[in-house]
mmCIF file of C-alpha atoms in Angstrom:
data_model
loop_
_atom_site.group_PDB
_atom_site.id
_atom_site.type_symbol
_atom_site.label_atom_id
_atom_site.label_comp_id
_atom_site.label_asym_id
_atom_site.label_seq_id
_atom_site.Cartn_x
_atom_site.Cartn_y
_atom_site.Cartn_z
ATOM 1 C CA UNK A 1 36.482 14.730 14.410
ATOM 2 C CA UNK A 2 35.251 11.510 12.792
ATOM 3 C CA UNK A 3 34.277 10.083 16.198
ATOM 4 C CA UNK A 4 32.207 13.167 16.993
ATOM 5 C CA UNK A 5 30.519 12.997 13.601
ATOM 6 C CA UNK A 6 29.598 9.318 14.047
ATOM 7 C CA UNK A 7 28.455 9.934 17.629
ATOM 8 C CA UNK A 8 26.340 12.863 16.520
ATOM 9 C CA UNK A 9 24.660 10.746 13.852
ATOM 10 C CA UNK A 10 23.708 8.092 16.410
ATOM 11 C CA UNK A 11 22.511 10.708 18.885
ATOM 12 C CA UNK A 12 20.342 12.396 16.267
ATOM 13 C CA UNK A 13 18.972 9.021 15.146
ATOM 14 C CA UNK A 14 17.925 8.108 18.693
ATOM 15 C CA UNK A 15 16.450 11.554 19.370
ATOM 16 C CA UNK A 16 14.646 11.530 16.035
ATOM 17 C CA UNK A 17 13.128 8.166 16.866
ATOM 18 C CA UNK A 18 11.929 9.438 20.228
ATOM 19 C CA UNK A 19 10.529 12.665 18.849
ATOM 20 C CA UNK A 20 8.882 10.792 15.988
ATOM 21 C CA UNK A 21 7.336 8.401 18.479
ATOM 22 C CA UNK A 22 5.967 11.327 20.491
ATOM 23 C CA UNK A 23 7.929 10.636 23.679
ATOM 24 C CA UNK A 24 10.460 13.448 23.613
ATOM 25 C CA UNK A 25 8.230 16.488 23.966
ATOM 26 C CA UNK A 26 7.970 17.804 27.481
ATOM 27 C CA UNK A 27 4.174 17.877 27.423
ATOM 28 C CA UNK A 28 3.779 14.140 26.810
ATOM 29 C CA UNK A 29 6.428 13.285 29.398
ATOM 30 C CA UNK A 30 4.745 15.380 32.089
ATOM 31 C CA UNK A 31 1.307 13.985 31.215
ATOM 32 C CA UNK A 32 2.586 10.407 31.345
ATOM 33 C CA UNK A 33 4.571 10.678 34.580
ATOM 34 C CA UNK A 34 2.500 13.341 36.318
ATOM 35 C CA UNK A 35 3.330 16.859 37.377
ATOM 36 C CA UNK A 36 5.072 15.802 40.629
ATOM 37 C CA UNK A 37 7.173 13.026 39.139
ATOM 38 C CA UNK A 38 10.539 14.640 38.486
ATOM 39 C CA UNK A 39 12.315 11.656 40.069
ATOM 40 C CA UNK A 40 10.437 9.207 37.840
ATOM 41 C CA UNK A 41 11.442 11.202 34.752
ATOM 42 C CA UNK A 42 15.067 11.227 35.906
ATOM 43 C CA UNK A 43 15.031 7.458 36.563
ATOM 44 C CA UNK A 44 13.404 6.769 33.193
ATOM 45 C CA UNK A 45 16.008 8.924 31.470
ATOM 46 C CA UNK A 46 18.863 7.093 33.205
ATOM 47 C CA UNK A 47 17.383 3.659 32.436
ATOM 48 C CA UNK A 48 16.829 4.647 28.806
ATOM 49 C CA UNK A 49 20.410 5.875 28.518
ATOM 50 C CA UNK A 50 21.725 2.637 30.039
ATOM 51 C CA UNK A 51 19.614 0.381 27.820
ATOM 52 C CA UNK A 52 20.565 2.376 24.718
ATOM 53 C CA UNK A 53 24.236 2.104 25.675
ATOM 54 C CA UNK A 54 23.976 -1.678 26.157
ATOM 55 C CA UNK A 55 22.228 -2.221 22.812
ATOM 56 C CA UNK A 56 24.705 -0.013 20.943
ATOM 57 C CA UNK A 57 27.674 -1.704 22.655
ATOM 58 C CA UNK A 58 26.412 -5.184 21.753
ATOM 59 C CA UNK A 59 25.664 -4.036 18.201
ATOM 60 C CA UNK A 60 29.208 -2.766 17.866
ATOM 61 C CA UNK A 61 30.788 -5.877 19.414
ATOM 62 C CA UNK A 62 28.978 -8.360 17.169
ATOM 63 C CA UNK A 63 29.111 -6.022 14.153
ATOM 64 C CA UNK A 64 25.354 -6.443 13.799
ATOM 65 C CA UNK A 65 23.595 -5.218 10.696
ATOM 66 C CA UNK A 66 20.275 -6.632 11.914
ATOM 67 C CA UNK A 67 18.527 -6.737 15.294
ATOM 68 C CA UNK A 68 18.493 -10.551 15.633
ATOM 69 C CA UNK A 69 22.177 -10.966 16.640
ATOM 70 C CA UNK A 70 21.681 -8.321 19.331
ATOM 71 C CA UNK A 71 18.545 -10.070 20.568
ATOM 72 C CA UNK A 72 20.350 -13.427 20.617
ATOM 73 C CA UNK A 73 23.114 -11.922 22.717
ATOM 74 C CA UNK A 74 20.615 -10.359 25.136
ATOM 75 C CA UNK A 75 18.163 -13.229 25.661
ATOM 76 C CA UNK A 76 19.652 -16.300 23.977
ATOM 77 C CA UNK A 77 18.880 -17.936 20.624
ATOM 78 C CA UNK A 78 15.587 -19.594 21.596
ATOM 79 C CA UNK A 79 14.013 -16.542 23.221
ATOM 80 C CA UNK A 80 15.320 -14.362 20.392
ATOM 81 C CA UNK A 81 13.075 -16.315 17.999
ATOM 82 C CA UNK A 82 10.096 -15.774 20.306
ATOM 83 C CA UNK A 83 10.850 -12.054 20.572
ATOM 84 C CA UNK A 84 11.281 -11.836 16.805
ATOM 85 C CA UNK A 85 7.744 -13.182 16.311
ATOM 86 C CA UNK A 86 6.400 -10.856 19.008
ATOM 87 C CA UNK A 87 8.083 -7.853 17.372
ATOM 88 C CA UNK A 88 6.504 -8.697 14.007
ATOM 89 C CA UNK A 89 3.070 -9.095 15.653
ATOM 90 C CA UNK A 90 3.521 -5.808 17.512
ATOM 91 C CA UNK A 91 4.493 -3.930 14.355
ATOM 92 C CA UNK A 92 1.598 -5.445 12.393
ATOM 93 C CA UNK A 93 -0.904 -4.650 15.160
ATOM 94 C CA UNK A 94 0.372 -1.098 15.596
ATOM 95 C CA UNK A 95 0.232 -0.454 11.860
ATOM 96 C CA UNK A 96 -3.305 -1.851 11.662
ATOM 97 C CA UNK A 97 -4.500 0.291 14.578
ATOM 98 C CA UNK A 98 -2.912 3.432 13.108
ATOM 99 C CA UNK A 99 -4.471 2.808 9.694
ATOM 100 C CA UNK A 100 -7.856 2.172 11.316
ATOM 101 C CA UNK A 101 -7.495 5.287 13.477
ATOM 102 C CA UNK A 102 -6.556 7.372 10.461
ATOM 103 C CA UNK A 103 -9.985 6.820 8.948
ATOM 104 C CA UNK A 104 -11.856 6.878 12.261
ATOM 105 C CA UNK A 105 -13.240 10.384 11.774
ATOM 106 C CA UNK A 106 -14.639 9.660 8.304
ATOM 107 C CA UNK A 107 -18.336 8.885 8.403
#
């Protein structure tokens, strides 16, 4: 029972992240991949499941409480530092664009 409860929490966390990011609704998926792209959607789903499994497995193995140990295991210590900087820049840029877009209709 405890395993199912923990698994359910992780599943809901991942689904909540996708839905919150706007990727999990059928409308956005069909618009992104196109109406005749059922195979592309299936391949994306399989690749997403595989990558999520790998990240969760590494997180569990190294007992990570932060993303850096997982990154170091995936790409090595040097590239992990580069990716860490890129992630911070991405988050800053995304936040800036969203804040700017939030006031875009005000004139």
